[in-house]
Each structure stands twice: as C-alpha cells, then as structure tokens.
CSV table of C-alpha atoms in Angstrom, one decimal:
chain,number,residue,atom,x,y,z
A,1387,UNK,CA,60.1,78.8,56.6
A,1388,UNK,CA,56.7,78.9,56.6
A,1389,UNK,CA,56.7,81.0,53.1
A,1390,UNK,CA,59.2,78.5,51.6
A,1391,UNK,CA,56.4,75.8,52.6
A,1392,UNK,CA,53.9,77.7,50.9
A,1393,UNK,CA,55.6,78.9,47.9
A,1394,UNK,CA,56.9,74.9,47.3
A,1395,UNK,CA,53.6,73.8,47.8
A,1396,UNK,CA,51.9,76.2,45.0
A,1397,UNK,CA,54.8,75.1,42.5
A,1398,UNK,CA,53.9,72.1,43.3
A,1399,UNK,CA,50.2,72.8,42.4
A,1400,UNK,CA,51.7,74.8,39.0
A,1401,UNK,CA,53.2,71.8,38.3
A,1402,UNK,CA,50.2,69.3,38.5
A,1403,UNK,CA,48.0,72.3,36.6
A,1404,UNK,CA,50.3,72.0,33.9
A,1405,UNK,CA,50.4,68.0,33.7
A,1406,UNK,CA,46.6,68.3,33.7
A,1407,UNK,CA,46.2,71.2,31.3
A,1408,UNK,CA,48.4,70.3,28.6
A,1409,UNK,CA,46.8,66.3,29.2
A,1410,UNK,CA,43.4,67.8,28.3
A,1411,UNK,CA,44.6,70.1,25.2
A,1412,UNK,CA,46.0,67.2,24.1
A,1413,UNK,CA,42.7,65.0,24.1
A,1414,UNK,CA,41.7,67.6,20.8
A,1415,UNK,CA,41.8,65.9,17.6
A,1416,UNK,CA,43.4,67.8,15.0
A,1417,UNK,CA,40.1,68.6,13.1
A,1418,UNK,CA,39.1,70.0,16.6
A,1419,UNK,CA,42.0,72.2,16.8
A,1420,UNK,CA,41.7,73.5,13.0
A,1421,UNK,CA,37.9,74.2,13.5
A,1422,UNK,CA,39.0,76.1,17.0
A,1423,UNK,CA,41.4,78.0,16.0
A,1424,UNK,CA,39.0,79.7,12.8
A,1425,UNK,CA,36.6,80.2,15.4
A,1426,UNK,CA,39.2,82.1,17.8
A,1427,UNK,CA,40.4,84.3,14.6
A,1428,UNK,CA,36.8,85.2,13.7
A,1429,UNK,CA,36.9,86.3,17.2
A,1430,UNK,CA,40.4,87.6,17.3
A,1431,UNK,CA,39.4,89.6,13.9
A,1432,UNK,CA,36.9,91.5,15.9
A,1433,UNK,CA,38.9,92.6,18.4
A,1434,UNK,CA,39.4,96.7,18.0
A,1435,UNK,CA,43.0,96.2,19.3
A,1436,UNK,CA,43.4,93.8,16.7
A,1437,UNK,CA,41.5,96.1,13.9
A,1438,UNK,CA,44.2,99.3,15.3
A,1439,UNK,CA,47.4,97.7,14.9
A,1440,UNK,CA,49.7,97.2,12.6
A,1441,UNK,CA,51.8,95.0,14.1
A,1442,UNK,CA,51.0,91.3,15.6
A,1443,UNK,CA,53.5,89.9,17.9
A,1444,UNK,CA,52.8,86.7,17.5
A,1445,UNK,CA,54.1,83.4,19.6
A,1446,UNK,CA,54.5,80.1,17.4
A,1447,UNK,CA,52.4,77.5,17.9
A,1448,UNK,CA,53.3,74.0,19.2
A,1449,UNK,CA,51.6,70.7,19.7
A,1450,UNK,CA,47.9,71.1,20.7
A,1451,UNK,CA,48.1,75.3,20.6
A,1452,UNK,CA,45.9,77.2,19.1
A,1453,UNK,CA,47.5,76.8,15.6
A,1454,UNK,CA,49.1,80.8,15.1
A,1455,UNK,CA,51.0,79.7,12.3
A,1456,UNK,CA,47.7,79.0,9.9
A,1457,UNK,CA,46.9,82.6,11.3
A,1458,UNK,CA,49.7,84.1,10.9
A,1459,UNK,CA,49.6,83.4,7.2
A,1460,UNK,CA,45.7,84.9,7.7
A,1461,UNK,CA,47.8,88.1,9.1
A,1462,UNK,CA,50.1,88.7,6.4
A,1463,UNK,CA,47.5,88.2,3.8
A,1464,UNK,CA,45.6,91.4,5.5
A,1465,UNK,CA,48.8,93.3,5.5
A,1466,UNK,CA,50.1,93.0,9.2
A,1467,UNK,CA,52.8,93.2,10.2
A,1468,UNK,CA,54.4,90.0,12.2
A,1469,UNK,CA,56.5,89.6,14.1
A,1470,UNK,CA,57.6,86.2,16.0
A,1471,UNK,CA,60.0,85.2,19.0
A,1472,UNK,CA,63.5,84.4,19.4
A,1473,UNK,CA,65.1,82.9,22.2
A,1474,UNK,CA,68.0,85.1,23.0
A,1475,UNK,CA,69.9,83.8,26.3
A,1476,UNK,CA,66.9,84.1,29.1
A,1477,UNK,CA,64.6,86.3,27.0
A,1478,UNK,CA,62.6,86.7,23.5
A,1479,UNK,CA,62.8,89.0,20.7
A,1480,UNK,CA,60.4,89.4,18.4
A,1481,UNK,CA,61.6,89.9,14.8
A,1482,UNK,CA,59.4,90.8,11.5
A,1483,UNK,CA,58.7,87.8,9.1
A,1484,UNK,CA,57.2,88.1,5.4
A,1485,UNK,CA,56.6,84.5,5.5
A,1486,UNK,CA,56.1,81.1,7.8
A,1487,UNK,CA,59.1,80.0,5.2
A,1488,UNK,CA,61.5,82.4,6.9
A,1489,UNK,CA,61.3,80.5,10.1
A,1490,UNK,CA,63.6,77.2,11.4
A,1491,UNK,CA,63.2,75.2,14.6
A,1492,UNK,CA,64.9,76.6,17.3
A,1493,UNK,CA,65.3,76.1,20.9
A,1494,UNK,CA,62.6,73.7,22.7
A,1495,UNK,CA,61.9,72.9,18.9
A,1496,UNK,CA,59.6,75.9,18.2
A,1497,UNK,CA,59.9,78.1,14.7
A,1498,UNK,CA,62.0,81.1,15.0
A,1499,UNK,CA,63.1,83.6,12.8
A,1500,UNK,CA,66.0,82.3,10.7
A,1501,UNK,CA,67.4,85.8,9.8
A,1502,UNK,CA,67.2,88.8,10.9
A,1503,UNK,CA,68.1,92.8,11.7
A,1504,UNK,CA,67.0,94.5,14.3
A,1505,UNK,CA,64.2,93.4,16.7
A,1506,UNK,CA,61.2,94.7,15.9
A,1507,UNK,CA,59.7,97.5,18.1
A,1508,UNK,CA,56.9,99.5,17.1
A,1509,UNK,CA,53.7,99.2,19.0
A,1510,UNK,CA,51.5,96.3,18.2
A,1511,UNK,CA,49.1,93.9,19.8
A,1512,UNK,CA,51.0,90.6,21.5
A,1513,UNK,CA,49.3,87.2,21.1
A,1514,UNK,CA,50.3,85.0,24.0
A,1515,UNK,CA,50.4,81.1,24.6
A,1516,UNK,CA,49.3,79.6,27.9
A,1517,UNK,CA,48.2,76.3,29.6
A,1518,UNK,CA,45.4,78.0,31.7
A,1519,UNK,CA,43.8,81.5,32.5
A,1520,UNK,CA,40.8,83.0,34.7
A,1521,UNK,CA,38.6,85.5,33.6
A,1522,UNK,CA,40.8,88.3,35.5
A,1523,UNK,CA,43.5,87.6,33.2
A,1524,UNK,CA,45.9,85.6,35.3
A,1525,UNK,CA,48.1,83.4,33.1
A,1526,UNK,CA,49.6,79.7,33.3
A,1527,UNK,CA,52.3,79.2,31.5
A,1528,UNK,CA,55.2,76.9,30.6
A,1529,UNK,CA,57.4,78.0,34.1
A,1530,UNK,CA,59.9,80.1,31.8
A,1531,UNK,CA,59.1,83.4,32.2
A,1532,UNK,CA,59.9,84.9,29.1
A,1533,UNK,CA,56.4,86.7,28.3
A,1534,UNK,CA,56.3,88.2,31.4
A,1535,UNK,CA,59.9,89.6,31.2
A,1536,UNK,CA,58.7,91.1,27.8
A,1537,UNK,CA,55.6,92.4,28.5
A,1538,UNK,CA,57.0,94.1,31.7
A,1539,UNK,CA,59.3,95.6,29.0
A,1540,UNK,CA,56.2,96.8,26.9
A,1541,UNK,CA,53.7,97.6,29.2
A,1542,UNK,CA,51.9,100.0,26.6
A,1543,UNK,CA,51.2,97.0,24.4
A,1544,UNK,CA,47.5,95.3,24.0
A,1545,UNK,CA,48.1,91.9,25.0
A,1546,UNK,CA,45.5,88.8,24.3
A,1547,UNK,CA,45.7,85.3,24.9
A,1548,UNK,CA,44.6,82.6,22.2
A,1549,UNK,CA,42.6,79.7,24.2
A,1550,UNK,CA,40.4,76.7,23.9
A,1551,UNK,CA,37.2,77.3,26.0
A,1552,UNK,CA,38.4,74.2,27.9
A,1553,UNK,CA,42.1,76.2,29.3
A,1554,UNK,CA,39.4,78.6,31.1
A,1555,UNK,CA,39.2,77.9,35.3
A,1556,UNK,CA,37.8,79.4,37.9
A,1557,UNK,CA,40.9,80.6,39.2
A,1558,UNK,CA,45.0,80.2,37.9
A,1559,UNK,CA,47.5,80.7,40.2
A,1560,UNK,CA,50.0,83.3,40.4
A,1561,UNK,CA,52.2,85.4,41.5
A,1562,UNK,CA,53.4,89.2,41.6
A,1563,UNK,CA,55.8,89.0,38.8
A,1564,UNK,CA,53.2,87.1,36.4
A,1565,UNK,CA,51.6,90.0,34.0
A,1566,UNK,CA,48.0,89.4,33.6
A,1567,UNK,CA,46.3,89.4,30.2
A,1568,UNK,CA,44.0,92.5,29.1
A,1569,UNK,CA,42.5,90.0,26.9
A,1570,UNK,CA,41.8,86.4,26.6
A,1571,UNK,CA,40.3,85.4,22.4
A,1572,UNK,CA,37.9,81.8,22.9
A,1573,UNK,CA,35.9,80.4,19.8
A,1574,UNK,CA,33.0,81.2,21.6
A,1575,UNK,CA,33.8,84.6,22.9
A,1576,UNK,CA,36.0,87.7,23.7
A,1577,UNK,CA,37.2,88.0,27.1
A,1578,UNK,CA,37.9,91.5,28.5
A,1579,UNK,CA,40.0,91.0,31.7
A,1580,UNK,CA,41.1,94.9,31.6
C-alpha cells in the first residue's frame, strides 16, 4: 500500500512537472524559438555522434519544441539520412523521408510519414523530445512511453535530446523503465550525461 502511495504521489508530481514545463516553453516567443533552435544545431552539428552518422532519427516537432522540422530540412541538405516516427498501435517506427512534404498530420496531430516501406533500421543517432531533463540524463516526457520502448529496442544507438536551457533541473524524476539520454544538445552547450 505504501508503494501504491508513493508511486501515485510521484505521478502526481510528473503530472504538475509537466503543467509547469510545457507552461514555461510556452512563454518563448516564436523569434525565441527560431533563434534557439540555430543555436542547438550549431551545437548539435558539433556533436561527433552527429558528424559519424548517417542516419538521424528524428522526432517532429510540435508547439513550443525545439523546431526539428526547420532542421531536418538542414539534415537533408547535408546528405543525412532521416528518418521520422509513426505511431503504429502502442509504439513508433521510424521511416526514411526525402522531404518535410512527404509527411501528413497524424495521431495527436503531429507529422508522420505519409508513405512508406519498410521501417528504417540502420544505425543512426536518435533525437528525442522531452518536457524536462537533469544533467545525468533522466528524461520527462509526455507519459506515453513510446521512446523508451524504442530505445530499449535499440540500445546500440547514440541518443540526444534537443532542449531549451530553461527544460534543464536539478533533478527529473524517474523511474526503472525510463532510458536516460547519453546526450542532452542546449544553445549554450553539449551535455554529456554518458
């Protein structure tokens, strides 16, 4: 009973965290955001994990995000290979794209490959969305799960999170499913949480 208490009680917490963090993301301006997210690619560019790989698993952006889909343009210009999620029942695919145009809105409203083959699964480095992380590498994010269940799946892939200096606390909750982040990619700075 007491662990049922306790595990309420920090869902609870998640809950509020997120409230909080997506109420301050959402305080940017647009012109914030754009500036921000040049700054995190200039960072993210630098990255050696970033410089190896071919492939970029990339999430689409939504609302107050660090904008990936002006980057993932940047990407393909530099001759990456992308690849972006699908929802498929309770998990996400990732599937290659040439272009933002061969994306529609899909579940929750986010872009998602509008045709495809087969899911794309060569080694590359994963770009994940969050409302909050520490500097170990703990992650916040939406309560679906999805990342984690795919990055259990790939264990052997890089994996760095695009943030705003401001989605950086002292501590994020978690728990033992929740994969931490090797990397987390600021406009100020690179994060190594390895």
């Amino acid at each position: 009973p007491e662990k049922a208490g306790d595990t309420m009680s920090q869902m609870n917490n998640k809950e509020e965290l997120r409230k909080e963090m997506r109420r301050r993301r959402n305080d940017l301006t647009l012109t914030q955001i754009h500036d921000l997210t040049r700054k995190c690619f200039d960072n993210l560019a630098a990255l050696p994990e970033f410089q190896a790989n071919q492939w970029i698993y990339s999430y689409m952006a939504i609302g107050s995000e660090v904008d990936t889909i002006d980057l993932i343009c940047d990407f393909i210009r530099m001759g990456k290979k992308v690849a972006v999620p699908k929802v498929e029942d309770d998990e996400i695919a990732f599937y290659e794209i040439q272009s933002i145009k061969d994306c529609r809105p899909g579940e929750f409203g986010i872009l998602e490959p509008a045709s495809y083959k087969a899911p794309a699964d060569d080694p590359g480095l994963i770009l994940l969305p969050g409302l909050a992380f520490d500097e170990k590498g703990s992650r916040l994010g939406y309560g679906g799960g999805y990342y984690d269940k795919y990055l259990k799946s790939h264990p052997d892939y890089p994996c760095a999170a695009l943030a705003y200096e401001l989605q950086i606390l002292d501590e994020v909750p978690c728990e033992e499913h929740d994969k931490q982040v090797d990397y987390i990619i600021t406009p100020e700075r690179i994060i190594d949480c390895r």
